[in-house]
Coordinates of C-alpha atoms in Angstrom, one line a residue:
A1 CA -31.6 5.5 70.6
G2 CA -29.9 3.1 68.2
V3 CA -28.3 5.9 66.1
G4 CA -24.6 6.5 65.9
L5 CA -21.5 7.0 63.8
G6 CA -19.1 4.7 65.6
R7 CA -16.9 5.3 68.6
E8 CA -13.7 6.2 66.6
E9 CA -15.5 8.5 64.2
M10 CA -17.3 10.3 67.0
Q11 CA -14.0 10.9 68.8
R12 CA -12.5 12.3 65.6
I13 CA -15.6 14.5 65.1
L14 CA -15.3 15.8 68.7
L15 CA -11.7 16.9 68.0
A16 CA -12.8 18.5 64.7
L17 CA -15.5 20.5 66.4
K18 CA -13.0 21.8 68.9
L19 CA -10.7 22.8 66.1
L20 CA -13.7 24.6 64.4
V21 CA -14.5 26.6 67.5
E22 CA -10.9 27.6 68.0
S23 CA -10.2 28.5 64.3
H24 CA -13.4 30.5 63.8
G25 CA -13.8 32.0 67.2
L26 CA -17.3 30.6 67.7
P27 CA -18.9 30.8 71.2
Q28 CA -20.3 27.3 70.8
C29 CA -21.3 24.8 68.2
R30 CA -22.9 21.3 68.0
L31 CA -23.0 18.3 65.7
W32 CA -26.1 18.8 63.6
G33 CA -25.7 15.4 61.9
K34 CA -24.4 13.7 58.8
I35 CA -25.9 13.6 55.3
L36 CA -24.8 10.7 53.1
G37 CA -23.7 11.1 49.5
T38 CA -22.8 9.0 46.5
E39 CA -19.1 9.9 46.5
S40 CA -18.6 11.2 50.0
S41 CA -20.7 12.4 53.0
Y42 CA -21.2 15.7 54.8
I43 CA -20.5 16.1 58.5
I44 CA -22.5 19.2 59.5
A45 CA -21.8 21.5 62.5
E46 CA -24.3 24.1 63.6
A47 CA -23.3 27.5 65.2
E48 CA -25.3 30.3 66.5
Y49 CA -25.3 33.7 64.8
T50 CA -23.4 36.4 66.6
E51 CA -23.4 40.1 66.0
G52 CA -20.7 41.3 63.6
D53 CA -20.9 38.2 61.4
E54 CA -21.4 39.3 57.8
E55 CA -21.8 37.3 54.7
Q56 CA -19.8 38.1 51.6
S57 CA -21.5 38.5 48.3
T58 CA -22.0 35.1 46.6
D59 CA -21.1 34.1 43.1
E60 CA -24.8 34.0 42.2
D61 CA -25.3 37.6 43.0
L62 CA -22.3 38.6 40.8
Q63 CA -23.5 36.4 38.0
E64 CA -27.0 38.0 38.1
E65 CA -25.4 41.5 38.0
E66 CA -23.2 40.5 35.0
E67 CA -26.3 39.0 33.2
E68 CA -28.2 42.2 33.8
E69 CA -25.3 44.3 32.5
S70 CA -24.8 42.1 29.4
G71 CA -28.6 42.2 28.8
T72 CA -28.7 46.0 28.8
Q73 CA -25.7 46.2 26.5
E74 CA -27.3 43.7 24.0
N75 CA -30.5 45.7 24.0
E76 CA -28.6 48.9 23.3
T77 CA -26.6 47.5 20.3
D78 CA -29.1 45.0 18.8
P79 CA -32.7 45.4 20.2
V80 CA -34.5 42.1 20.3
P81 CA -38.3 41.5 20.7
R82 CA -39.3 41.7 24.3
S83 CA -41.3 38.9 26.0
T84 CA -44.7 39.6 27.4
Y85 CA -44.1 37.2 30.3
V86 CA -44.1 39.0 33.7
H87 CA -41.8 37.3 36.2
P88 CA -43.3 37.1 39.7
P89 CA -41.6 39.4 42.2
M90 CA -38.5 38.1 43.9
V91 CA -39.1 37.1 47.6
P92 CA -36.3 38.8 49.7
K93 CA -33.9 36.7 51.7
E94 CA -34.3 36.6 55.5
A95 CA -31.7 38.5 57.4
L96 CA -28.8 36.7 59.1
G97 CA -29.8 35.5 62.6
T98 CA -33.5 35.3 61.8
G99 CA -35.9 32.7 60.3
A100 CA -34.2 30.1 58.1
N101 CA -30.9 31.9 58.4
R102 CA -30.9 31.8 62.2
F103 CA -27.8 29.5 62.4
F104 CA -24.6 29.1 60.5
Y105 CA -23.5 25.7 59.2
F106 CA -20.1 24.3 58.5
V107 CA -19.5 21.1 56.6
C108 CA -16.6 18.8 55.9
N109 CA -16.3 15.4 54.2
E110 CA -14.2 13.8 56.9
P111 CA -13.0 14.8 60.4
G112 CA -9.6 16.6 60.0
L113 CA -10.4 18.2 56.6
P114 CA -11.0 21.9 56.6
W115 CA -14.5 23.1 57.5
V116 CA -16.4 25.0 54.8
K117 CA -19.1 27.6 55.8
L118 CA -22.3 27.2 53.8
P119 CA -24.0 30.3 52.3
S120 CA -27.3 31.6 53.6
V121 CA -30.4 30.2 52.1
S122 CA -32.9 32.1 50.0
P123 CA -36.7 31.5 49.6
A124 CA -36.2 30.6 45.9
Q125 CA -33.8 27.8 46.9
I126 CA -36.2 26.4 49.5
T127 CA -39.1 26.5 47.1
A128 CA -37.1 24.7 44.4
A129 CA -35.8 22.1 46.9
R130 CA -39.4 21.2 47.8
H131 CA -40.2 20.3 44.2
I132 CA -37.2 18.0 43.5
C133 CA -35.9 14.8 45.0
K134 CA -32.2 14.5 44.3
G135 CA -29.4 12.9 46.3
F136 CA -26.1 14.5 47.2
T137 CA -22.7 13.7 45.6
G138 CA -20.5 15.0 48.3
R139 CA -19.0 17.8 46.2
L140 CA -20.2 21.3 47.2
D141 CA -19.4 22.8 43.7
S142 CA -21.2 20.2 41.7
P143 CA -24.3 21.5 39.7
V144 CA -27.8 20.4 40.6
L145 CA -29.3 19.0 37.4
S146 CA -33.1 18.8 38.1
Y147 CA -36.5 20.0 37.0
P148 CA -37.6 22.5 38.1
P149 CA -34.0 24.0 37.8
F150 CA -32.4 24.7 41.1
P151 CA -30.9 28.2 41.5
G152 CA -27.4 27.3 42.8
K153 CA -24.8 24.6 43.4
E154 CA -24.9 21.6 45.7
A155 CA -23.8 23.8 48.6
N156 CA -27.0 25.9 48.2
Y157 CA -29.1 22.7 47.9
L158 CA -27.5 21.3 51.0
R159 CA -28.2 24.5 52.9
A160 CA -31.8 24.4 51.8
Q161 CA -32.3 20.8 52.9
I162 CA -30.7 21.6 56.3
A163 CA -33.2 24.4 56.8
R164 CA -36.2 22.2 55.8
I165 CA -35.0 19.3 58.1
S166 CA -34.4 21.6 61.0
A167 CA -37.7 23.3 60.7
G168 CA -39.6 20.0 60.7
T169 CA -37.6 17.8 63.1
Q170 CA -35.9 20.0 65.7
V171 CA -38.1 19.3 68.8
S172 CA -37.7 19.6 72.6
P173 CA -39.6 18.5 75.7
S174 CA -42.7 20.6 76.5
G175 CA -41.8 23.4 78.9
F176 CA -38.0 23.4 78.3
Y177 CA -38.4 26.6 76.2
Q178 CA -40.6 29.6 76.7
T179 CA -41.5 32.3 74.3
V180 CA -40.2 35.8 74.7
E181 CA -42.9 38.1 76.1
E182 CA -42.1 41.8 76.0
E183 CA -44.2 44.9 75.4
G184 CA -44.3 46.9 72.2
E185 CA -45.4 46.1 68.7
E186 CA -41.9 45.4 67.4
E187 CA -41.1 43.2 70.4
E188 CA -44.3 41.3 70.0
E189 CA -43.4 40.6 66.4
M190 CA -40.0 39.3 67.4
A191 CA -41.6 37.2 70.1
H192 CA -43.0 34.9 67.4
D193 CA -39.6 33.7 66.3
Q194 CA -37.6 33.6 69.5
C195 CA -37.7 31.3 72.5
L196 CA -35.5 31.1 75.6
V197 CA -34.7 28.3 78.0
N198 CA -37.2 28.2 80.8
P199 CA -35.2 28.4 84.1
E200 CA -38.2 27.0 86.0
F201 CA -38.3 23.8 84.0
E202 CA -38.2 20.8 86.4
G203 CA -38.3 18.0 83.8
V204 CA -40.8 15.4 82.5
S205 CA -40.8 11.7 83.0
S206 CA -39.2 9.8 80.1
L207 CA -42.0 7.2 80.3
G208 CA -44.6 9.9 79.7
M209 CA -42.6 11.4 76.8
A210 CA -42.4 8.0 75.2
Q211 CA -46.2 7.6 75.3
S212 CA -47.6 11.0 74.2
L213 CA -46.6 13.4 71.4
S214 CA -48.0 16.3 73.4
S215 CA -44.9 16.1 75.6
W216 CA -42.8 17.3 72.6
V217 CA -42.9 20.7 70.9
H218 CA -41.3 22.4 67.9
H219 CA -38.7 25.1 68.9
I220 CA -37.7 26.0 65.4
Q221 CA -39.9 28.2 63.2
H222 CA -42.1 26.6 60.5
I223 CA -41.2 27.5 56.9
L224 CA -44.1 29.0 54.9
K225 CA -45.0 28.2 51.3
Q226 CA -43.3 31.5 50.4
G227 CA -39.9 30.0 51.5
R228 CA -39.6 32.2 54.5
C229 CA -40.5 31.9 58.2
T230 CA -42.1 35.3 58.3
W231 CA -44.4 36.3 55.5
V232 CA -43.6 39.4 53.4
N233 CA -45.8 41.2 50.9
T234 CA -44.0 41.2 47.6
A235 CA -46.8 43.0 45.8
M236 CA -46.1 46.3 47.7
K237 CA -44.5 48.8 45.3
V238 CA -44.4 52.5 46.1
E239 CA -43.8 54.8 43.1
E240 CA -42.3 58.2 43.9
D241 CA -42.7 59.8 40.5
S242 CA -46.0 61.7 41.1
I243 CA -48.9 61.8 43.5
E244 CA -51.3 60.4 40.9
E245 CA -49.1 57.4 40.3
E246 CA -48.9 56.8 44.1
E247 CA -52.7 56.9 44.4
A248 CA -53.2 54.5 41.5
A249 CA -50.6 52.1 42.9
E250 CA -52.4 52.2 46.3
K251 CA -55.7 51.3 44.6
D252 CA -54.1 48.4 42.7
E253 CA -52.4 47.1 45.8
Q254 CA -55.7 47.2 47.7
A255 CA -57.4 45.3 44.9
D256 CA -54.7 42.7 44.3
E257 CA -53.1 42.5 47.7
P258 CA -52.4 38.9 48.6
E259 CA -53.6 37.4 51.8
P260 CA -50.9 37.1 54.6
E261 CA -49.7 33.6 55.3
Y262 CA -49.2 32.4 58.9
G263 CA -47.7 29.1 60.1
P264 CA -48.1 27.3 63.4
P265 CA -46.6 29.3 66.3
L266 CA -43.5 28.3 68.1
L267 CA -43.7 25.5 70.8
T268 CA -46.6 23.8 69.0
N269 CA -47.2 20.2 70.2
L270 CA -46.2 17.4 67.8
S271 CA -49.7 15.9 68.2
Q272 CA -50.9 18.6 65.8
D273 CA -48.6 17.6 63.0
A274 CA -50.3 16.3 59.8
E275 CA -50.0 12.9 58.3
M276 CA -48.5 12.4 54.8
F277 CA -49.3 9.4 52.6
H278 CA -51.3 7.8 55.4
T279 CA -48.1 7.7 57.5
P280 CA -47.9 9.1 61.0
P281 CA -45.3 11.9 61.2
W282 CA -43.6 10.5 64.4
S283 CA -42.8 7.2 66.1
L284 CA -42.2 7.0 69.9
R285 CA -40.5 4.4 72.0
L286 CA -38.3 3.8 75.1
S287 CA -34.7 3.0 74.6
S288 CA -35.1 0.0 76.9
T289 CA -38.1 -1.8 78.3
I290 CA -36.0 -3.9 80.7
T291 CA -34.8 -1.0 82.8
P292 CA -37.4 1.7 82.1
Q293 CA -36.2 3.8 85.1
H294 CA -32.9 4.4 83.3
A295 CA -34.3 4.5 79.7
V296 CA -34.6 7.6 77.5
A297 CA -37.5 8.5 75.3
V298 CA -36.7 8.2 71.6
L299 CA -38.5 10.1 68.9
R300 CA -38.1 9.2 65.2
S301 CA -39.4 11.2 62.3
N302 CA -41.2 9.3 59.6
L303 CA -41.4 12.2 57.2
W304 CA -37.7 12.9 57.3
P305 CA -36.0 9.4 57.7
G306 CA -32.9 9.8 59.7
A307 CA -34.0 12.5 62.1
F308 CA -34.1 11.5 65.7
A309 CA -34.6 13.2 69.1
Y310 CA -34.0 11.7 72.5
S311 CA -34.6 13.0 76.0
N312 CA -34.4 11.7 79.6
G313 CA -37.0 14.3 80.7
K314 CA -34.5 17.0 81.6
K315 CA -32.0 17.1 78.8
F316 CA -32.6 16.5 75.1
E317 CA -30.7 16.4 71.8
N318 CA -31.5 16.3 68.1
I319 CA -29.5 14.5 65.4
Y320 CA -29.9 13.6 61.7
V321 CA -28.1 10.8 59.9
G322 CA -29.6 10.1 56.5
W323 CA -29.6 10.9 52.8
G324 CA -31.2 14.4 53.3
L325 CA -34.4 13.5 51.4
K326 CA -38.0 13.6 52.5
Y327 CA -40.4 10.7 52.5
T328 CA -42.2 10.6 49.2
G329 CA -44.6 7.7 49.7
Q330 CA -44.6 4.7 47.3
G331 CA -42.9 6.6 44.5
Y332 CA -41.7 10.1 43.5
S333 CA -43.5 11.9 40.7
P334 CA -41.6 14.8 39.2
C335 CA -43.4 18.1 38.4
V336 CA -45.1 18.3 35.0
P337 CA -43.8 21.0 32.7
P338 CA -46.1 24.0 32.2
P339 CA -48.1 24.2 28.9
P340 CA -46.1 26.1 26.2
Q341 CA -47.0 29.7 25.5
K342 CA -48.4 30.9 22.2
E343 CA -45.6 32.1 19.9
Y344 CA -47.7 34.8 18.1
P345 CA -51.2 36.2 18.2
S346 CA -53.5 34.1 16.0
G347 CA -55.3 36.0 13.2
P348 CA -56.6 35.7 9.6
E349 CA -53.4 37.1 8.2
V350 CA -51.3 34.4 9.8
T351 CA -53.8 31.5 9.9
E352 CA -52.8 28.5 7.8
M353 CA -55.2 27.3 5.1
L354 CA -55.6 24.0 3.1
D355 CA -54.1 23.8 -0.4
P356 CA -56.8 24.2 -3.1
S357 CA -57.5 21.3 -5.5
V358 CA -56.8 21.3 -9.2
E359 CA -60.4 22.1 -10.1
E360 CA -60.4 25.0 -7.7
E361 CA -57.1 26.3 -9.2
E362 CA -58.6 26.2 -12.7
E363 CA -61.7 28.1 -11.6
M364 CA -59.5 30.7 -9.9
R365 CA -57.3 31.0 -13.0
M366 CA -60.4 31.5 -15.2
A367 CA -61.8 34.1 -12.9
L368 CA -58.4 36.0 -12.9
E369 CA -58.3 35.9 -16.7
E370 CA -61.8 37.3 -16.9
Q371 CA -60.9 40.1 -14.5
Q372 CA -57.8 40.9 -16.6
E373 CA -59.8 41.0 -19.8
V374 CA -62.3 43.4 -18.3
Q375 CA -59.6 45.6 -17.0
Q376 CA -57.9 45.7 -20.5
E377 CA -61.2 46.6 -22.1
L378 CA -61.7 49.4 -19.7
E379 CA -58.2 50.7 -20.2
E380 CA -58.7 50.7 -24.1
D381 CA -62.0 52.5 -23.8
E382 CA -60.4 55.2 -21.6
E383 CA -57.5 55.6 -24.2
E384 CA -60.0 56.0 -27.0
E385 CA -62.0 58.7 -25.1
D386 CA -58.8 60.6 -24.4
E387 CA -57.8 60.6 -28.1
N388 CA -61.3 61.8 -29.2

């Protein structure tokens, strides 16, 4: 396909992947790709989730807890004015082994260095990554200085970009996978995010795959605008204080309940992918026109430069070698900051006025002197009446 890392580096990566499987006890793993950085690059390995794998609490969660505790202590000792801004509800993270957290990812800067397991990704990180365009440095602990601010370090930003690239560029020949079809409501819901290898798949001609996008399908779930693969209602809040509060909450939920969001189903043809900036999302070609009977179909993503897929009709593989950034057209335009909020309610008691002129000040002074003289006369008359 014209994409590679060199014979020596590929051999070193192969040995490093074997060491990763042995050291972490993984059933299997594959080379996801390589993301380039300014100081060093990331070699990324993808492993499937297995039961029993648990994720330790991250530093971000601990920091949030500490900030909440410190905030409550400060409010108790020295109460401060409270902001009227209502933060939107936090979108919960998808469980391990599902959605954007379906796979585990390990990274290292060079073959032979220790593998580092990336943390799971959250919807807030995916949403923030969609609004920024920032390259990688090659250091997982480096901060991500951007606007809008990214909630995490470069390790979290790398994990978010991997999830976005996988959701948009992981493809396979049509018919290689089949969706899970089982009875029951819960099983039907699970059928939308799972697909298995079709044992009856006989293969497709590589020539036909190089000529039509309908021969390729997405086998990874689409990420919604919410930052998840499956939509969740964040406005649902059940109050257990009293029955009246529950009924009022139900009425409010019915009135302001957001509309559910659905993405394209699994195994959707690539011919249905939308264009961006008047650019087709994919480019197809044969690896060789001289010997087409031995050539493979090569698929290149134009929206994620560096993402490739190739297949001989029976087997396929996906790989990414690039900077980890999405195509932005002719130029990248950062987000515009929101308008500033009002600092205080505007009213006559706080509204600024123009300074009076000298003539107006003299008129006001004369009026005040007349009022004072009238008040003095009234007070003297009252004193005389009291004496009489």
